[in-house]
Coordinates of C-alpha atoms and ligand atoms in Angstrom, one line a residue:
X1 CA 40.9 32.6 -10.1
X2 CA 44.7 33.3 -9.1
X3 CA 45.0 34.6 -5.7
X4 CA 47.4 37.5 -6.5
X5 CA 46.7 40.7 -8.2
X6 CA 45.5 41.8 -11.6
X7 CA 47.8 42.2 -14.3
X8 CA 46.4 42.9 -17.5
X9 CA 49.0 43.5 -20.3
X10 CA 48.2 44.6 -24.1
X11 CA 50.1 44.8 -27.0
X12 CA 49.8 47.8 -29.3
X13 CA 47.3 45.9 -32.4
X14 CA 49.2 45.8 -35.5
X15 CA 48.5 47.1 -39.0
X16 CA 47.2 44.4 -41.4
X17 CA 48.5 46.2 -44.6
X18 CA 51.9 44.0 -44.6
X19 CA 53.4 40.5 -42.9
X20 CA 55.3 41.1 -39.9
X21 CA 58.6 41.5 -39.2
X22 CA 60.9 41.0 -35.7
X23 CA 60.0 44.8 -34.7
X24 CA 56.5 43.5 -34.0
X25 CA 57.6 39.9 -32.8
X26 CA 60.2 42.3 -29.9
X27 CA 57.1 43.7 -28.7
X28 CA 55.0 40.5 -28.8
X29 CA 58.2 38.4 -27.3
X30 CA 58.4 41.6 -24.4
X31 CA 54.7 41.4 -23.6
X32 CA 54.8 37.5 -23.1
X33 CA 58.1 37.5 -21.0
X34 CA 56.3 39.8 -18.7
X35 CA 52.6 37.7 -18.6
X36 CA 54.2 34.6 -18.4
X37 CA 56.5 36.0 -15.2
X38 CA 52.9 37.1 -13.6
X39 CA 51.2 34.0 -14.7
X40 CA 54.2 32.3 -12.7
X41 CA 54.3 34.7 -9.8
X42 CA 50.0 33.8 -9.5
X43 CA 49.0 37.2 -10.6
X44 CA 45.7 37.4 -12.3
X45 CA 47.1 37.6 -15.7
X46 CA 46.0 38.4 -19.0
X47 CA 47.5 38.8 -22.2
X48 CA 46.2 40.9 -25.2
X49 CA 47.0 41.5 -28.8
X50 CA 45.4 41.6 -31.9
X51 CA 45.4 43.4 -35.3
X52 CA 44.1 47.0 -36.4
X53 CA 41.7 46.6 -40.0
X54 CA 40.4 49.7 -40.7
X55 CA 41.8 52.9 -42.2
X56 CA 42.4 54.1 -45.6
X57 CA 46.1 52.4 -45.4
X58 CA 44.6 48.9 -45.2
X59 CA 41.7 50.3 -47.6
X60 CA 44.4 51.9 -50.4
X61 CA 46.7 48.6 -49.6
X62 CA 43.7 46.3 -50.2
X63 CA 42.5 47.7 -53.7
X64 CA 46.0 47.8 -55.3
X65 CA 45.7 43.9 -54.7
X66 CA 42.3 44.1 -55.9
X67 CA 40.3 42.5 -53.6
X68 CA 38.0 44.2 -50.3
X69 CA 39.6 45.3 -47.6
X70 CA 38.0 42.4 -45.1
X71 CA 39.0 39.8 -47.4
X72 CA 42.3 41.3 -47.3
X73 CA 42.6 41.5 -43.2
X74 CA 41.1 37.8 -43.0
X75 CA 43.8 36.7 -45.0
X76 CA 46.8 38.7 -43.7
X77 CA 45.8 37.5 -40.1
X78 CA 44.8 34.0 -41.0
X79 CA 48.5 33.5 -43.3
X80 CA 50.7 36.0 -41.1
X81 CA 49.7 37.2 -38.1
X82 CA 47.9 34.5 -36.1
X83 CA 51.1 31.9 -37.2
X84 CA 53.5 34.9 -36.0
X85 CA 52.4 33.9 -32.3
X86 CA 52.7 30.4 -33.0
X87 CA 56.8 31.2 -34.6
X88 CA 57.8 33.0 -31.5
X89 CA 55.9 31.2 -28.8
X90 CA 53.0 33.8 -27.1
X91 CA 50.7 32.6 -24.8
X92 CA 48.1 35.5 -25.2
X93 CA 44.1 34.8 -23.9
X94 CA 42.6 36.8 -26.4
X95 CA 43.2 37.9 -29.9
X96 CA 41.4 40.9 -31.0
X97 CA 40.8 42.3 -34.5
X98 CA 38.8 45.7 -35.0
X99 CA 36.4 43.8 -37.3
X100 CA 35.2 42.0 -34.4
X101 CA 31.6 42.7 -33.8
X102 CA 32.2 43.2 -30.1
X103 CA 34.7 45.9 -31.2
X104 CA 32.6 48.2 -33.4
X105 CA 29.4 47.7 -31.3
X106 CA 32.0 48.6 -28.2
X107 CA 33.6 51.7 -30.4
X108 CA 29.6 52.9 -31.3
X109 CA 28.8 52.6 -27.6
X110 CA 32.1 54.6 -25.9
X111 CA 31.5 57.5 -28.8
X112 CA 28.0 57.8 -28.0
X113 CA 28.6 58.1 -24.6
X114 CA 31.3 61.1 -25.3
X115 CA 28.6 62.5 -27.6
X116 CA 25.6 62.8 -25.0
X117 CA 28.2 63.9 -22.4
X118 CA 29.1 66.5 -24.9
X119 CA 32.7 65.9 -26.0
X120 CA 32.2 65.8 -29.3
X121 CA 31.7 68.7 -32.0
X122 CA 31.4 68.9 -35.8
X123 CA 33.7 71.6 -37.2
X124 CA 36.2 72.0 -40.3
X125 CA 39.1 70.5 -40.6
X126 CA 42.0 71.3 -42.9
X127 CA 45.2 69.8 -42.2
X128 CA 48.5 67.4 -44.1
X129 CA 47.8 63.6 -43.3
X130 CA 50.2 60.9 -43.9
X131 CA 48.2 57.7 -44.4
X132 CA 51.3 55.4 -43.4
X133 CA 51.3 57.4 -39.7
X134 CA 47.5 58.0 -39.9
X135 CA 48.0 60.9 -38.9
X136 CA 47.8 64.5 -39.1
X137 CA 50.8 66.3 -39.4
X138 CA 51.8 69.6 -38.0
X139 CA 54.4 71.7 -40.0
X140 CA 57.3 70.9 -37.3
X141 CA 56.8 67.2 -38.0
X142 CA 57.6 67.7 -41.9
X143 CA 60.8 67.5 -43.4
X144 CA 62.1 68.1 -46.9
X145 CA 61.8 65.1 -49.7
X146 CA 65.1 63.4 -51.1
X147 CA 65.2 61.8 -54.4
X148 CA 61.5 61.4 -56.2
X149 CA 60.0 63.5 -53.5
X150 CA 62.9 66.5 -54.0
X151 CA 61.4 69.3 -53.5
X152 CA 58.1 68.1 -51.4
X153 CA 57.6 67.7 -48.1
X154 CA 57.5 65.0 -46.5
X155 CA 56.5 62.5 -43.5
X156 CA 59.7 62.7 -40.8
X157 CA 58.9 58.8 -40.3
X158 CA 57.9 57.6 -43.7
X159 CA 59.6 60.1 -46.4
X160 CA 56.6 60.1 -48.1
X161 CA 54.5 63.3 -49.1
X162 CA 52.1 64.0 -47.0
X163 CA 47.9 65.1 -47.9
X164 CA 46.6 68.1 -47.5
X165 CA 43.1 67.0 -46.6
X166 CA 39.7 69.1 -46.1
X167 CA 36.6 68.0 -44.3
X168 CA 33.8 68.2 -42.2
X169 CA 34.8 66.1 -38.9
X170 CA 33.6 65.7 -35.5
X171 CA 36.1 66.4 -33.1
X172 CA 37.0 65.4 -29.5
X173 CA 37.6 68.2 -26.8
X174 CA 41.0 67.0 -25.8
X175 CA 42.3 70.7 -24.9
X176 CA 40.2 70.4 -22.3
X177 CA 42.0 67.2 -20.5
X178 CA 45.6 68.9 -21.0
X179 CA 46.0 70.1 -17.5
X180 CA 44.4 66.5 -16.4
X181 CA 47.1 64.8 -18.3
X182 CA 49.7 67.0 -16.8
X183 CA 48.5 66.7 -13.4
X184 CA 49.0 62.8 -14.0
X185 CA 52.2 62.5 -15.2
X186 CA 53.5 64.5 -12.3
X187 CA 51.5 62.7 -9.6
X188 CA 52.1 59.1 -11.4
X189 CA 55.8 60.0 -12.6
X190 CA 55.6 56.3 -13.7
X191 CA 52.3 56.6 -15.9
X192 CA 54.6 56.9 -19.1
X193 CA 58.2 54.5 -18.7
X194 CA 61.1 55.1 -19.8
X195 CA 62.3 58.2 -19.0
X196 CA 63.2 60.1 -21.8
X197 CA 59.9 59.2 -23.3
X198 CA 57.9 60.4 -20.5
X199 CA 60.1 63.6 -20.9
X200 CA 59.3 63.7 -24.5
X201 CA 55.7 63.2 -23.5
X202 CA 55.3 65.8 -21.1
X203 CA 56.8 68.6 -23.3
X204 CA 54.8 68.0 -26.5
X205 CA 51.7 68.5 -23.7
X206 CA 53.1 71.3 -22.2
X207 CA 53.1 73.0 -26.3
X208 CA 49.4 72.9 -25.6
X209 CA 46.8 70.3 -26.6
X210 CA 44.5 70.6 -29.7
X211 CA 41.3 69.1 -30.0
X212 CA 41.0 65.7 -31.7
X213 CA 39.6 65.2 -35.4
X214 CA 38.3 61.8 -34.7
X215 CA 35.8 61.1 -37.7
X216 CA 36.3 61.0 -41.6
X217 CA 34.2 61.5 -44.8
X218 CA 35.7 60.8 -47.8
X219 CA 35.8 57.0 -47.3
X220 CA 33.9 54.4 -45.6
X221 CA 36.3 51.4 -44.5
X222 CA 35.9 51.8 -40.4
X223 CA 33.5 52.0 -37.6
X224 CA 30.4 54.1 -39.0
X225 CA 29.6 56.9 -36.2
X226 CA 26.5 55.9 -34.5
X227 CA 24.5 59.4 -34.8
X228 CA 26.1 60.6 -38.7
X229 CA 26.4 56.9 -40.2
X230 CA 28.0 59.5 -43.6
X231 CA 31.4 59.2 -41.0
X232 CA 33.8 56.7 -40.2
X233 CA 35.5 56.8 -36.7
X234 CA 39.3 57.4 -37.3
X235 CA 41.2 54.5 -37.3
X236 CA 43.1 55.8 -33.9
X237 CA 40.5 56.1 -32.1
X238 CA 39.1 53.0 -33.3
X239 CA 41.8 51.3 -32.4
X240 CA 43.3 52.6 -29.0
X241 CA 39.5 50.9 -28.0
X242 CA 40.8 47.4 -28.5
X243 CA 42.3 47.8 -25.2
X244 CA 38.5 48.2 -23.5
X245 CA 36.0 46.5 -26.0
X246 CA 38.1 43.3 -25.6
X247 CA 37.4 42.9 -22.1
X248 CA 33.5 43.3 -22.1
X249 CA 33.6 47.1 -22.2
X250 CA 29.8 48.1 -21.7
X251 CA 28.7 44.5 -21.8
X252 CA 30.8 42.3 -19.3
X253 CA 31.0 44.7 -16.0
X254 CA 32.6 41.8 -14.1
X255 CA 35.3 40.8 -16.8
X256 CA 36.3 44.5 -17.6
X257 CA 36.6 45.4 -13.6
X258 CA 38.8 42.4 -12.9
X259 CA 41.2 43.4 -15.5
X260 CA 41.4 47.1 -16.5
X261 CA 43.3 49.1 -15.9
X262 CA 46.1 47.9 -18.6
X263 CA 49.9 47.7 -18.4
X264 CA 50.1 49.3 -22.1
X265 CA 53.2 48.2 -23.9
X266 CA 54.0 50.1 -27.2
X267 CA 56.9 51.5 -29.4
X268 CA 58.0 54.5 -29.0
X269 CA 57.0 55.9 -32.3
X270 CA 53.2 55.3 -30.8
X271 CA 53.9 56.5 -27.3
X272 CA 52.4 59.7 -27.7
X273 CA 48.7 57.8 -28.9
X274 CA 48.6 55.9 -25.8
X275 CA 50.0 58.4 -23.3
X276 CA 48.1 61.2 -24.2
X277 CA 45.0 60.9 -26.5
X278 CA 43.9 57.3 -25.0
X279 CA 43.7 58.7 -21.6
X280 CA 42.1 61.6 -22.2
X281 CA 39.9 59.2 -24.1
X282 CA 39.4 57.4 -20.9
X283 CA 38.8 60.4 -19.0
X284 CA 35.9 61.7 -20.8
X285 CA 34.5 58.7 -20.4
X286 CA 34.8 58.6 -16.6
X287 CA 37.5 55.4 -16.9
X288 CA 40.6 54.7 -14.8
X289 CA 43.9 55.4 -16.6
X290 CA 46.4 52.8 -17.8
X291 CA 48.3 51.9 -15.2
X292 CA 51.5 52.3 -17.5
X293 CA 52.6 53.0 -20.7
X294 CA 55.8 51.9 -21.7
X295 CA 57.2 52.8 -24.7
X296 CA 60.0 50.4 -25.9
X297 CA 63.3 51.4 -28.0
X298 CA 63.6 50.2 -31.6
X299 CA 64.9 47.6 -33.5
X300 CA 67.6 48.9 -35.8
X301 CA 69.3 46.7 -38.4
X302 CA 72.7 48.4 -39.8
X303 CA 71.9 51.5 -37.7
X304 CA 68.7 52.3 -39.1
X305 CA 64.9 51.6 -37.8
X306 CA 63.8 48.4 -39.7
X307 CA 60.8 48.9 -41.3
X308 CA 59.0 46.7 -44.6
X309 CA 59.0 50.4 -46.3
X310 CA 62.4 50.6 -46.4
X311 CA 63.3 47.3 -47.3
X312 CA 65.1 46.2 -44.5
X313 CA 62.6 44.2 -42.7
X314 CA 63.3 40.6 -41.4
X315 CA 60.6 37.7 -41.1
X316 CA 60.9 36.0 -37.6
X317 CA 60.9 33.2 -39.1
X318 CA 64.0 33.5 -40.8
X319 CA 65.8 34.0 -37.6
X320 CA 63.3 30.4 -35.4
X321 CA 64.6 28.7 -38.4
X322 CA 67.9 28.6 -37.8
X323 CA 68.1 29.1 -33.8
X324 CA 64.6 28.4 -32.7
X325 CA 61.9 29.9 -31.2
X326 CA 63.6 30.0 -27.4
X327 CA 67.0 31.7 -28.5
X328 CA 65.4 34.2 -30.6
X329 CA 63.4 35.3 -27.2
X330 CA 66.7 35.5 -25.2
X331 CA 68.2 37.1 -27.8
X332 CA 65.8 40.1 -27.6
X333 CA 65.4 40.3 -24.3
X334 CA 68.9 40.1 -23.0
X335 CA 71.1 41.8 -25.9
X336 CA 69.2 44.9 -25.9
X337 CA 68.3 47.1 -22.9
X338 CA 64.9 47.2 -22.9
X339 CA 63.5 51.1 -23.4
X340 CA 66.1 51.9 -26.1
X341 CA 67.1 51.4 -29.1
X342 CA 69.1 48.0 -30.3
X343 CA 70.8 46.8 -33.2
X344 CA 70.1 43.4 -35.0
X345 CA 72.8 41.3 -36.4
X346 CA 73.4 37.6 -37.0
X347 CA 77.0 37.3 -35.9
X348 CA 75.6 39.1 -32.3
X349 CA 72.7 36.2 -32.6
X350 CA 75.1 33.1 -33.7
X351 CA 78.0 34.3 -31.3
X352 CA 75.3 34.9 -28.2
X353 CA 73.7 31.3 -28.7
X354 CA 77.3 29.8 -28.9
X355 CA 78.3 31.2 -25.8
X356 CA 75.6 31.8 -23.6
X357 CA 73.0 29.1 -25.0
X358 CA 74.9 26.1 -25.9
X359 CA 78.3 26.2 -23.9
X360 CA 76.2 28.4 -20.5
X361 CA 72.9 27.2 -19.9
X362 CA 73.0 24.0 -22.3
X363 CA 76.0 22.4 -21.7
X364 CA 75.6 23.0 -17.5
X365 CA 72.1 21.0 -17.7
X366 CA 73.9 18.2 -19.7
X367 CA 76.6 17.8 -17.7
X368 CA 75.2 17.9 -14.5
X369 CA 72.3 15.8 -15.7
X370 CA 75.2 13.0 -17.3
X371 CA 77.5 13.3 -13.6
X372 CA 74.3 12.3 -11.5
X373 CA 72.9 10.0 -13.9
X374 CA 76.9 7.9 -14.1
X375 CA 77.7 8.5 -10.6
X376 CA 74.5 7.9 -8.8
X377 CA 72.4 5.8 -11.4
X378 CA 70.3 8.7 -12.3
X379 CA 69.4 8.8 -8.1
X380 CA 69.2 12.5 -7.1
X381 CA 72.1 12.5 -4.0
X382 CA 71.1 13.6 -0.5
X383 CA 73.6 16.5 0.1
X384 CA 75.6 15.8 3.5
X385 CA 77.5 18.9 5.1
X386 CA 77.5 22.3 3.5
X387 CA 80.7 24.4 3.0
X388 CA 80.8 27.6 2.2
X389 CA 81.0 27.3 -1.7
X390 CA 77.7 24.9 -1.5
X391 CA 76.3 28.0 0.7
X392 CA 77.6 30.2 -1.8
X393 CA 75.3 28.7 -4.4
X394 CA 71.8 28.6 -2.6
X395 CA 72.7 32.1 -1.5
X396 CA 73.2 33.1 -5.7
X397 CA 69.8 31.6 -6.1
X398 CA 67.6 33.6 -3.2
X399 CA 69.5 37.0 -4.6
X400 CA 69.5 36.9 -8.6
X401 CA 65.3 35.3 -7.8
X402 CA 64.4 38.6 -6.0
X403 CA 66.3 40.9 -8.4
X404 CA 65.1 39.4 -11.4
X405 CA 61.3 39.6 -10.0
X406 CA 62.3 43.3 -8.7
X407 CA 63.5 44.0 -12.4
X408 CA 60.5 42.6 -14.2
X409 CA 58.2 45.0 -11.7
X410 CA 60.1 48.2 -13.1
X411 CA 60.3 46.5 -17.0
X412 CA 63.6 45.9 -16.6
X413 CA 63.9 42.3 -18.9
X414 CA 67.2 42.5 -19.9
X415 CA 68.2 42.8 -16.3
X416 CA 66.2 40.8 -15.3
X417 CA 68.0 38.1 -16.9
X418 CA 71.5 39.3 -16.2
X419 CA 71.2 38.7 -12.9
X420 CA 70.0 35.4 -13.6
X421 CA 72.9 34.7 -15.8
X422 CA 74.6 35.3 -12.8
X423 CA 73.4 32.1 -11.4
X424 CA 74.5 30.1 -14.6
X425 CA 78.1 31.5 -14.0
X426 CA 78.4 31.1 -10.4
X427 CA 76.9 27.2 -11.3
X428 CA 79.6 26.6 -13.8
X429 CA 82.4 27.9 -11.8
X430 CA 81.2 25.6 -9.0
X431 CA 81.5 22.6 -11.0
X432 CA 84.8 23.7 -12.2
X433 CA 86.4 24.1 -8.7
X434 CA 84.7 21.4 -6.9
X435 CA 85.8 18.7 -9.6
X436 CA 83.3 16.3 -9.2
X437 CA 84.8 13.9 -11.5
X438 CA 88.3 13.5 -9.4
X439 CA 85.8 13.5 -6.4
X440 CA 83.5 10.4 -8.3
X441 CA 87.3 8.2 -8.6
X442 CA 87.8 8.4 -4.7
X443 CA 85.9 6.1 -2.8
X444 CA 85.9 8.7 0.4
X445 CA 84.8 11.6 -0.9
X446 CA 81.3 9.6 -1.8
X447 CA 79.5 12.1 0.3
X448 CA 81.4 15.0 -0.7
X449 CA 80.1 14.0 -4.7
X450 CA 76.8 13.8 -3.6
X451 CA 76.7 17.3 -2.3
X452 CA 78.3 18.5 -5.0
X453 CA 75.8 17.3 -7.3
X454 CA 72.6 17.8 -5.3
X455 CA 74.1 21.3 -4.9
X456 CA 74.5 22.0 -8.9
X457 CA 70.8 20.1 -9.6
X458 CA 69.4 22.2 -6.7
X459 CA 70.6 25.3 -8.8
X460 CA 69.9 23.7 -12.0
X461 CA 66.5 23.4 -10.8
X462 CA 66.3 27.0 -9.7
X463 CA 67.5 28.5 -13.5
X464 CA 64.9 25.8 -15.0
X465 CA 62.4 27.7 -13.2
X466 CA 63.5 30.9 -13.5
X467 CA 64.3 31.1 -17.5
X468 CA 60.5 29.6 -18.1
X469 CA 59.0 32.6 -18.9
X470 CA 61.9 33.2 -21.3
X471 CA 62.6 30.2 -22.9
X472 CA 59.8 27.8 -22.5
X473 CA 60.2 25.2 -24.9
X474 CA 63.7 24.3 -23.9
X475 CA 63.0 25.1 -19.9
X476 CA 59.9 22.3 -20.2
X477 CA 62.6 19.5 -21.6
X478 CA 64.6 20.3 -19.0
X479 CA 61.7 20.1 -16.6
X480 CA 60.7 16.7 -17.6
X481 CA 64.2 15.4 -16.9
X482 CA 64.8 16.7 -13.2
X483 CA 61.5 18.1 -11.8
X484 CA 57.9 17.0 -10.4
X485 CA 54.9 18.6 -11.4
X486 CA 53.9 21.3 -13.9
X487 CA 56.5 23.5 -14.5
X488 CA 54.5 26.5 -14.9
X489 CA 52.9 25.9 -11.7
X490 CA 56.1 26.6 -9.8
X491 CA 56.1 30.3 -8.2
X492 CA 58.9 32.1 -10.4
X493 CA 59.1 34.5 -7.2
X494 CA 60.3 31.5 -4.9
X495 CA 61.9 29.7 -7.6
X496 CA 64.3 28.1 -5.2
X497 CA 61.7 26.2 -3.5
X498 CA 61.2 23.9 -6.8
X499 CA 61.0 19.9 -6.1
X500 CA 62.7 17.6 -8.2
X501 CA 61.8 14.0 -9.3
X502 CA 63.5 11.8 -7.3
X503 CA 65.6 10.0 -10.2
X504 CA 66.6 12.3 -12.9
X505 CA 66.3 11.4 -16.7
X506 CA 68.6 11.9 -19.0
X507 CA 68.2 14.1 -22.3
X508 CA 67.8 13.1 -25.2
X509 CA 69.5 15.6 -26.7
X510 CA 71.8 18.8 -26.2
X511 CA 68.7 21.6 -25.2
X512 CA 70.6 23.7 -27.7
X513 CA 72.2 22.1 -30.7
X514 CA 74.8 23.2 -32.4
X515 CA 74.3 25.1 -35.7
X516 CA 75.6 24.5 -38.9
X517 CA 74.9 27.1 -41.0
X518 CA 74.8 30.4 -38.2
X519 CA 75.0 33.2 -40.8
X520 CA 72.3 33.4 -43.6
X521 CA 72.3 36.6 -45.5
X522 CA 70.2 39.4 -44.1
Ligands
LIG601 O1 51.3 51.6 -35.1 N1 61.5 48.1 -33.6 O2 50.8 49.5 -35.9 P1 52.1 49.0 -36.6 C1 60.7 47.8 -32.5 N2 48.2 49.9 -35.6 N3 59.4 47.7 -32.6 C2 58.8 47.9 -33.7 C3 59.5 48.2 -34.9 C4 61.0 48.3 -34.8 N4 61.8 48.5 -35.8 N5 58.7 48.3 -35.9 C5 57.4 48.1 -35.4 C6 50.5 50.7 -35.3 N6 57.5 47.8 -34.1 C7 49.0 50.8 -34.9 C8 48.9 50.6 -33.4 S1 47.5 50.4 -31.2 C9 46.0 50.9 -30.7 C10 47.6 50.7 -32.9 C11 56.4 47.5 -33.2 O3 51.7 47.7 -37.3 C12 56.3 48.5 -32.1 O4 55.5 47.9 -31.0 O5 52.7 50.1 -37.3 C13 55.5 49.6 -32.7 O6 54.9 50.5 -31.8 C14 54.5 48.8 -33.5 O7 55.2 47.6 -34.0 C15 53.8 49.5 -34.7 O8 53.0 48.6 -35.3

């Protein structure tokens, strides 16, 4: 077991009724960056996602396609889900879907438990649901239809009408855990990140808390509640579970105390779920609190939130196909500040993996790979005297190391790797001052080259292991060619302490090629 400290991170579960698109790849991309810098830094890491099944949205999607709503999931996880970790490179430890067995049985056991401890009514419920939030809706979070829906009301997220639905539910006491929740969002002012969604959070508390219809009648694609097997459990409840049943809730005490409590990472359109009813969830049951919920900003394309709905979703795919799996997780992570909103485009993409990608990062490995491998046979140099510039350099890699690991603690990726950038910069400009090739053609300045060059690897070396979490494909070439040993098994928190080979190889290629066609059409 890794020495260092838990870190458990999840990924909200995504909705099987459609393929995905980059909004759900950003958060899956987001989530990784961060295990991956853990993993690297030796903390006890584990990665989460998975897929949410049940709920009449899947049910309503699945019989317009004629078929039952499992076969439906199996296939929409089996075709497009599962493979989206594969297009964007996750390394998550579990995969969770709320079909599982160990899910329901988990769900059945936490809702008895709030049952006997007497959380749980029946009552009436009346109330407009929107099926695409599932969700009910309170009148301030309806706006007026356009077009086919003139005149209606509808959904503020979807522009859809909403249902006006009547049942017989059992609900959860959440008014009872409002002045809980406040009290932890003012002792833990970091429980919900950023801040304008804690603020967000903490006001729609303040309005007052209402309790929880958490079951439903009038269909039967969900958990079935353990005590009135006529209910389903609703799907938000069911699914906020994931988090717990997937590490051995009720069954595995050892596995589920080694890695809860959860750094939650989510939208910001599902903030409110995981920062208020999933902890008061977690307090009726007598369980610690997330450590963290951060809600992330969205992805808009042409200034609007991308969504399938609205037609202007884009596959990840389309985007790995062109630039790959490695610049479409830079991309992300470094264009857009991470917490708010960001807008897609390919010319930002194309003119970003020009500049940054190939003629940065790229073309600095190449080059100082090619200068050691023609001046030195491929023999790393021993560096002789330091000047200041050499100085310079190892001093740019202790700083942008600790402020990129400082930036990652407070979920600050895109900073994270500005201030690495920093180091690519400083590296180039090195190389440009110092001249090494006007150094290589005089036959005294033999020990001045070789400090040059062991001073650029040395850095080279550095970025290699700093930009693995980010870019790992492209960071393991690299590896092979200069270092010793597994790449991943260097400490990203000391990443100037890396040992390279003693030769260095030369690659094969360019890390980043240049692209042909660096515009399809959106
Ligand atoms: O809400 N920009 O699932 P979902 C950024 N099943 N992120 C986006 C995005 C965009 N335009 N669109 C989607 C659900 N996302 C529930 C969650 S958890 C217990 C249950 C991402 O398939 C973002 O992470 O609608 C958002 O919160 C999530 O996809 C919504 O996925």
């Amino acid at each position: 077991m890794p020495a260092g400290d838990s870190f458990f991170i999840a990924t909200p579960i995504f909705y099987v009724n459609d393929v995905p698109h980059i909004g759900h790849a950003y958060t899956e991309v987001a989530a990784d960056v961060l295990a991956r810098w853990h993993r690297q830094r030796g903390d006890d890491t584990w990665l989460l996602t998975g897929t949410d099944e049940h709920g009449q949205k899947i049910l309503r999607t699945a019989t317009s396609h004629d078929v039952t709503p499992q076969a439906w999931a199996d296939k929409l996880v089996t075709e497009s889900w599962k493979p989206l970790l594969e297009t964007v490179d996750i390394s998550n430890d579990d995969f969770i879907r709320t079909t599982d067995e160990r899910h329901e049985k988990g769900v059945q056991r936490f809702l008895q438990k709030l049952h006997d401890d007497g959380y749980i009514y029946q009552g009436e419920f009346e109330g407009f649901y929107c099926v695409g939030c599932e969700e009910y809706k309170q009148p301030g979070d309806l706006v007026d239809g356009t077009g086919a829906f003139e005149g209606e009301q509808v959904c503020a997220i979807h522009s859809k009408p909403v249902e006006l639905l009547k049942e017989s539910n059992y609900f959860f006491r959440m008014s009872d855990f409002e002045q809980r929740l406040l009290d932890l969002y003012e002792s833990q002012p970091d429980f919900v990140q950023p801040e304008n969604v804690r603020n967000e959070i903490v006001q729609f508390v303040k309005q007052g808390l209402r309790d929880l219809s958490i079951s439903r009648q009038t269909f039967d694609w969900g958990v079935k509640v353990p005590w009135d097997e006529e209910h389903v459990v609703y799907v938000w409840f069911d699914a906020l579970l994931n988090y717990v049943t997937a590490i051995g809730y009720g069954v595995d005490d050892e596995q589920f105390d080694r890695r809860w409590p959860a750094v939650q990472l989510v939208g910001k359109d599902i903030a409110r779920f995981h920062a208020v009813i999933w902890p008061a969830m977690l307090m009726a049951a007598g369980l610690p609190v997330p450590k963290a919920v951060f809600g992330h900003g969205w992805l808009l394309v042409g200034g609007e939130k991308m969504s399938k709905s609205k037609l202007t979703g884009i596959a990840p795919q389309q985007i790995t196909d062109v630039f790959g799996a490695d610049a479409f997780r830079y991309y992300f992570m470094r264009a857009i500040t991470f917490g708010q909103d960001g807008n897609f485009s390919w010319e930002d993409i194309s003119a970003r993996y020009q500049a940054e990608l190939a003629n940065g990062f790229g073309n600095l490995a190449s080059r100082v790979i090619a200068m050691i491998t023609r001046y030195f046979d491929g023999t790393v140099p021993v560096a002789g005297e330091l000047t200041s510039a050499d100085l310079a350099v190892r001093e740019t890699e202790l700083r942008v190391t600790a402020a990129a690991d400082a930036a990652m603690d407070r979920f600050a990726i895109n900073e994270a790797l500005s201030s690495i950038w920093e180091l690519v910069d400083v590296l180039n400009g090195y190389i440009t001052e110092q001249e090494p090739w006007a150094l290589a053609k005089k036959d005294d300045q033999r020990e001045r080259l070789a400090t040059v060059l062991a001073t650029a690897l040395r850095g080279l070396g550095t970025l290699t292991v700093l930009l693995s979490p980010f870019m790992p494909t492209a960071t393991r070439t690299l590896w092979e060619a200069i270092g010793q040993g597994e790449l991943t098994s260097q400490p990203v928190d000391r990443a100037a302490e890396w040992s390279s080979a003693p030769t260095v190889q030369p690659l094969a290629a360019g890390l980043f090629p240049r692209i042909e066609q660096p515009e399809p059409a959106a």
